PDB file of C-alpha atoms in Angstrom:
ATOM      1  CA  MET N   1     -43.560  -5.307  72.892  1.00 81.00           C
ATOM      2  CA  SER N   2     -40.959  -4.867  70.156  1.00 83.00           C
ATOM      3  CA  ARG N   3     -41.593  -2.313  67.313  1.00 90.00           C
ATOM      4  CA  VAL N   4     -42.074  -3.032  63.712  1.00 90.00           C
ATOM      5  CA  THR N   5     -38.812  -2.239  61.805  1.00 94.00           C
ATOM      6  CA  VAL N   6     -38.527  -2.479  58.070  1.00 96.00           C
ATOM      7  CA  GLN N   7     -35.453  -3.473  56.763  1.00 95.00           C
ATOM      8  CA  LEU N   8     -34.474  -1.355  53.381  1.00 96.00           C
ATOM      9  CA  PRO N   9     -32.488  -2.912  50.480  1.00 96.00           C
ATOM     10  CA  GLU N  10     -29.631  -1.392  48.854  1.00 94.00           C
ATOM     11  CA  HIS N  11     -31.141  -0.240  45.487  1.00 95.00           C
ATOM     12  CA  PHE N  12     -34.670   0.593  44.564  1.00 97.00           C
ATOM     13  CA  PRO N  13     -35.149  -0.035  41.074  1.00 96.00           C
ATOM     14  CA  PHE N  14     -38.884   2.307  40.586  1.00 97.00           C
ATOM     15  CA  THR N  15     -40.206   5.165  42.173  1.00 98.00           C
ATOM     16  CA  ALA N  16     -43.869   6.348  42.161  1.00 98.00           C
ATOM     17  CA  THR N  17     -44.747  10.084  42.577  1.00 98.00           C
ATOM     18  CA  ILE N  18     -47.894  10.777  44.425  1.00 97.00           C
ATOM     19  CA  PRO N  19     -49.223  13.796  45.495  1.00 97.00           C
ATOM     20  CA  ILE N  20     -51.392  13.898  49.064  1.00 97.00           C
ATOM     21  CA  ARG N  21     -55.074  14.508  48.063  1.00 96.00           C
ATOM     22  CA  ILE N  22     -57.602  15.927  50.915  1.00 96.00           C
ATOM     23  CA  THR N  23     -59.292  12.518  51.332  1.00 96.00           C
ATOM     24  CA  ASP N  24     -56.129  11.004  52.524  1.00 96.00           C
ATOM     25  CA  LEU N  25     -56.308  13.378  55.307  1.00 97.00           C
ATOM     26  CA  ASN N  26     -57.417  12.186  58.977  1.00 96.00           C
ATOM     27  CA  TYR N  27     -58.760  14.569  61.677  1.00 95.00           C
ATOM     28  CA  GLY N  28     -55.120  15.278  62.989  1.00 94.00           C
ATOM     29  CA  GLY N  29     -54.722  17.259  59.601  1.00 95.00           C
ATOM     30  CA  HIS N  30     -51.954  14.950  58.143  1.00 96.00           C
ATOM     31  CA  VAL N  31     -52.634  11.317  56.230  1.00 96.00           C
ATOM     32  CA  GLY N  32     -54.073   8.757  58.059  1.00 95.00           C
ATOM     33  CA  ASN N  33     -52.794   5.366  58.718  1.00 93.00           C
ATOM     34  CA  ASP N  34     -55.286   3.649  56.793  1.00 94.00           C
ATOM     35  CA  SER N  35     -54.370   6.045  53.984  1.00 97.00           C
ATOM     36  CA  ILE N  36     -50.850   4.585  53.810  1.00 97.00           C
ATOM     37  CA  LEU N  37     -51.852   1.224  52.270  1.00 97.00           C
ATOM     38  CA  THR N  38     -53.786   2.809  49.794  1.00 97.00           C
ATOM     39  CA  LEU N  39     -50.715   5.019  48.677  1.00 98.00           C
ATOM     40  CA  LEU N  40     -48.901   1.954  48.974  1.00 98.00           C
ATOM     41  CA  HIS N  41     -51.660   0.353  46.723  1.00 98.00           C
ATOM     42  CA  GLU N  42     -51.224   2.787  44.161  1.00 98.00           C
ATOM     43  CA  ALA N  43     -47.073   2.418  44.086  1.00 98.00           C
ATOM     44  CA  ARG N  44     -47.602  -1.436  43.876  1.00 98.00           C
ATOM     45  CA  MET N  45     -49.959  -1.364  40.765  1.00 98.00           C
ATOM     46  CA  GLN N  46     -47.598   1.315  38.930  1.00 98.00           C
ATOM     47  CA  TYR N  47     -44.611  -0.900  40.129  1.00 98.00           C
ATOM     48  CA  LEU N  48     -46.273  -4.096  38.558  1.00 98.00           C
ATOM     49  CA  HIS N  49     -47.302  -2.168  35.612  1.00 97.00           C
ATOM     50  CA  SER N  50     -43.828  -1.034  35.102  1.00 96.00           C
ATOM     51  CA  ILE N  51     -42.701  -4.377  34.637  1.00 96.00           C
ATOM     52  CA  GLY N  52     -45.768  -5.657  32.559  1.00 96.00           C
ATOM     53  CA  TYR N  53     -48.304  -6.996  35.021  1.00 98.00           C
ATOM     54  CA  THR N  54     -51.388  -6.031  37.169  1.00 98.00           C
ATOM     55  CA  GLU N  55     -52.174  -8.203  40.443  1.00 98.00           C
ATOM     56  CA  LEU N  56     -54.693 -10.133  38.451  1.00 97.00           C
ATOM     57  CA  ALA N  57     -52.688 -10.710  35.537  1.00 98.00           C
ATOM     58  CA  PHE N  58     -49.226 -11.860  36.718  1.00 98.00           C
ATOM     59  CA  GLU N  59     -48.359 -14.132  34.290  1.00 98.00           C
ATOM     60  CA  GLY N  60     -51.260 -16.902  34.380  1.00 97.00           C
ATOM     61  CA  VAL N  61     -51.880 -16.228  38.269  1.00 98.00           C
ATOM     62  CA  GLY N  62     -53.011 -13.374  40.570  1.00 98.00           C
ATOM     63  CA  LEU N  63     -51.321 -11.757  43.423  1.00 98.00           C
ATOM     64  CA  ILE N  64     -53.233 -11.529  47.196  1.00 98.00           C
ATOM     65  CA  MET N  65     -51.501  -9.798  50.035  1.00 98.00           C
ATOM     66  CA  SER N  66     -50.799 -11.807  53.078  1.00 97.00           C
ATOM     67  CA  ASP N  67     -49.247  -9.331  55.354  1.00 97.00           C
ATOM     68  CA  ALA N  68     -48.206  -5.819  55.953  1.00 97.00           C
ATOM     69  CA  ALA N  69     -45.743  -4.330  58.195  1.00 97.00           C
ATOM     70  CA  ILE N  70     -45.415   0.265  58.441  1.00 97.00           C
ATOM     71  CA  GLU N  71     -43.237   2.042  60.244  1.00 97.00           C
ATOM     72  CA  PHE N  72     -43.809   5.661  60.413  1.00 96.00           C
ATOM     73  CA  LYS N  73     -41.232   8.175  60.446  1.00 97.00           C
ATOM     74  CA  GLY N  74     -43.053  11.395  59.885  1.00 96.00           C
ATOM     75  CA  GLU N  75     -46.170  13.128  58.982  1.00 96.00           C
ATOM     76  CA  LEU N  76     -47.695  13.600  55.414  1.00 96.00           C
ATOM     77  CA  PHE N  77     -49.491  16.157  54.205  1.00 96.00           C
ATOM     78  CA  TYR N  78     -52.184  17.718  51.695  1.00 97.00           C
ATOM     79  CA  GLY N  79     -50.691  19.000  48.830  1.00 94.00           C
ATOM     80  CA  GLU N  80     -47.303  17.510  49.196  1.00 95.00           C
ATOM     81  CA  ALA N  81     -46.182  15.405  46.380  1.00 95.00           C
ATOM     82  CA  ILE N  82     -44.517  12.271  47.798  1.00 97.00           C
ATOM     83  CA  PHE N  83     -41.995   9.552  46.178  1.00 98.00           C
ATOM     84  CA  ILE N  84     -42.918   6.083  46.841  1.00 98.00           C
ATOM     85  CA  ALA N  85     -39.312   3.975  45.982  1.00 98.00           C
ATOM     86  CA  VAL N  86     -40.159  -0.002  45.526  1.00 98.00           C
ATOM     87  CA  ALA N  87     -38.138  -2.863  45.120  1.00 98.00           C
ATOM     88  CA  ALA N  88     -39.081  -6.770  45.577  1.00 97.00           C
ATOM     89  CA  SER N  89     -37.518  -9.698  47.435  1.00 96.00           C
ATOM     90  CA  VAL N  90     -38.460 -13.086  46.747  1.00 95.00           C
ATOM     91  CA  THR N  91     -39.517 -14.800  50.157  1.00 95.00           C
ATOM     92  CA  SER N  92     -40.429 -18.184  48.810  1.00 97.00           C
ATOM     93  CA  LYS N  93     -41.488 -20.096  45.678  1.00 98.00           C
ATOM     94  CA  VAL N  94     -45.023 -19.059  45.886  1.00 98.00           C
ATOM     95  CA  GLY N  95     -44.355 -15.397  47.240  1.00 98.00           C
ATOM     96  CA  PHE N  96     -42.167 -12.162  47.455  1.00 98.00           C
ATOM     97  CA  ASP N  97     -42.139  -8.809  49.628  1.00 98.00           C
ATOM     98  CA  LEU N  98     -42.636  -5.689  48.099  1.00 98.00           C
ATOM     99  CA  VAL N  99     -40.630  -2.900  50.213  1.00 98.00           C
ATOM    100  CA  TYR N 100     -41.388   0.783  49.948  1.00 98.00           C
ATOM    101  CA  ARG N 101     -39.750   4.124  50.975  1.00 98.00           C
ATOM    102  CA  ILE N 102     -42.065   6.919  51.124  1.00 98.00           C
ATOM    103  CA  TYR N 103     -40.180   9.901  51.107  1.00 98.00           C
ATOM    104  CA  ASN N 104     -40.768  13.764  50.900  1.00 97.00           C
ATOM    105  CA  SER N 105     -38.650  16.277  48.066  1.00 95.00           C
ATOM    106  CA  LYS N 106     -36.197  16.399  50.733  1.00 96.00           C
ATOM    107  CA  GLY N 107     -35.396  13.261  50.980  1.00 96.00           C
ATOM    108  CA  THR N 108     -36.470  12.613  54.378  1.00 97.00           C
ATOM    109  CA  ASN N 109     -38.049   9.069  55.176  1.00 97.00           C
ATOM    110  CA  LEU N 110     -41.482   9.390  56.511  1.00 97.00           C
ATOM    111  CA  VAL N 111     -42.675   5.776  56.007  1.00 98.00           C
ATOM    112  CA  LEU N 112     -40.976   2.283  55.592  1.00 98.00           C
ATOM    113  CA  ALA N 113     -43.688  -0.321  54.576  1.00 98.00           C
ATOM    114  CA  ARG N 114     -43.250  -3.655  53.747  1.00 98.00           C
ATOM    115  CA  THR N 115     -46.087  -6.005  52.285  1.00 98.00           C
ATOM    116  CA  GLY N 116     -45.981 -10.003  51.489  1.00 98.00           C
ATOM    117  CA  MET N 117     -47.407 -10.840  47.954  1.00 98.00           C
ATOM    118  CA  ILE N 118     -48.354 -14.437  47.406  1.00 98.00           C
ATOM    119  CA  CYS N 119     -49.176 -15.709  43.956  1.00 98.00           C
ATOM    120  CA  PHE N 120     -52.668 -16.933  44.143  1.00 98.00           C
ATOM    121  CA  ASP N 121     -55.477 -18.714  41.389  1.00 98.00           C
ATOM    122  CA  TYR N 122     -58.585 -16.729  42.032  1.00 97.00           C
ATOM    123  CA  ALA N 123     -60.759 -19.282  40.201  1.00 96.00           C
ATOM    124  CA  ALA N 124     -59.550 -22.330  42.244  1.00 97.00           C
ATOM    125  CA  LYS N 125     -58.780 -20.423  45.194  1.00 97.00           C
ATOM    126  CA  LYS N 126     -55.313 -21.710  45.776  1.00 98.00           C
ATOM    127  CA  VAL N 127     -51.925 -20.628  45.974  1.00 98.00           C
ATOM    128  CA  ARG N 128     -49.461 -21.057  43.123  1.00 98.00           C
ATOM    129  CA  PRO N 129     -45.819 -20.930  42.620  1.00 98.00           C
ATOM    130  CA  ILE N 130     -44.318 -17.844  41.162  1.00 98.00           C
ATOM    131  CA  PRO N 131     -44.300 -17.960  37.558  1.00 98.00           C
ATOM    132  CA  ALA N 132     -40.890 -18.603  36.287  1.00 97.00           C
ATOM    133  CA  PRO N 133     -41.217 -15.264  33.646  1.00 97.00           C
ATOM    134  CA  ALA N 134     -42.635 -13.098  36.823  1.00 98.00           C
ATOM    135  CA  LEU N 135     -39.548 -14.619  38.741  1.00 97.00           C
ATOM    136  CA  ASN N 136     -37.076 -13.659  36.321  1.00 96.00           C
ATOM    137  CA  LYS N 137     -38.397  -9.982  35.907  1.00 95.00           C
ATOM    138  CA  LEU N 138     -38.550  -9.482  39.544  1.00 95.00           C
ATOM    139  CA  GLU N 139     -35.025 -10.652  40.149  1.00 91.00           C
ATOM    140  CA  ASN N 140     -33.753  -8.812  36.867  1.00 86.00           C
ATOM    141  CA  ARG N 141     -35.355  -5.752  38.060  1.00 76.00           C
ATOM    142  CA  ASN N 142     -33.570  -5.317  41.206  1.00 67.00           C
ATOM    143  CA  GLU N 143     -30.013  -5.803  39.563  1.00 61.00           C
ATOM    144  CA  ASN N 144     -30.586  -3.499  36.484  1.00 51.00           C
ATOM    145  CA  VAL N 145     -30.811  -0.379  38.723  1.00 46.00           C
ATOM    146  CA  GLU N 146     -29.411   2.842  37.348  1.00 43.00           C
TER     147      GLU N 146
END
């Protein structure tokens, strides 16, 4: 069985700094695999906020996660401030991937991840195309890297 691998983009236009909480730890004394999705969710919300959106207010549609891939590279511990770099990659007319690089203050990769996001009309319970203004922001945000 092949292992999950996450391909990283050349540039990440956004980085969130998030402290590891005691509630993120498992019985092994490090961040549990279930907490990784919570950390990614926080980084995703901060990224969306940085371009003027939320998961429920994305130019008239919402967002729903269609899939996730996580590649563990190292441990994360209580009290450590981690950095989660985020980049978007449009994959279809209805969705895009967010790619995440979680690393520590030494620059060591700890987790690489990807979440597939689909535009969704929650009232109609239907998939919708990425709205043009949102598509423009996603594509331009990755090009305007400092």
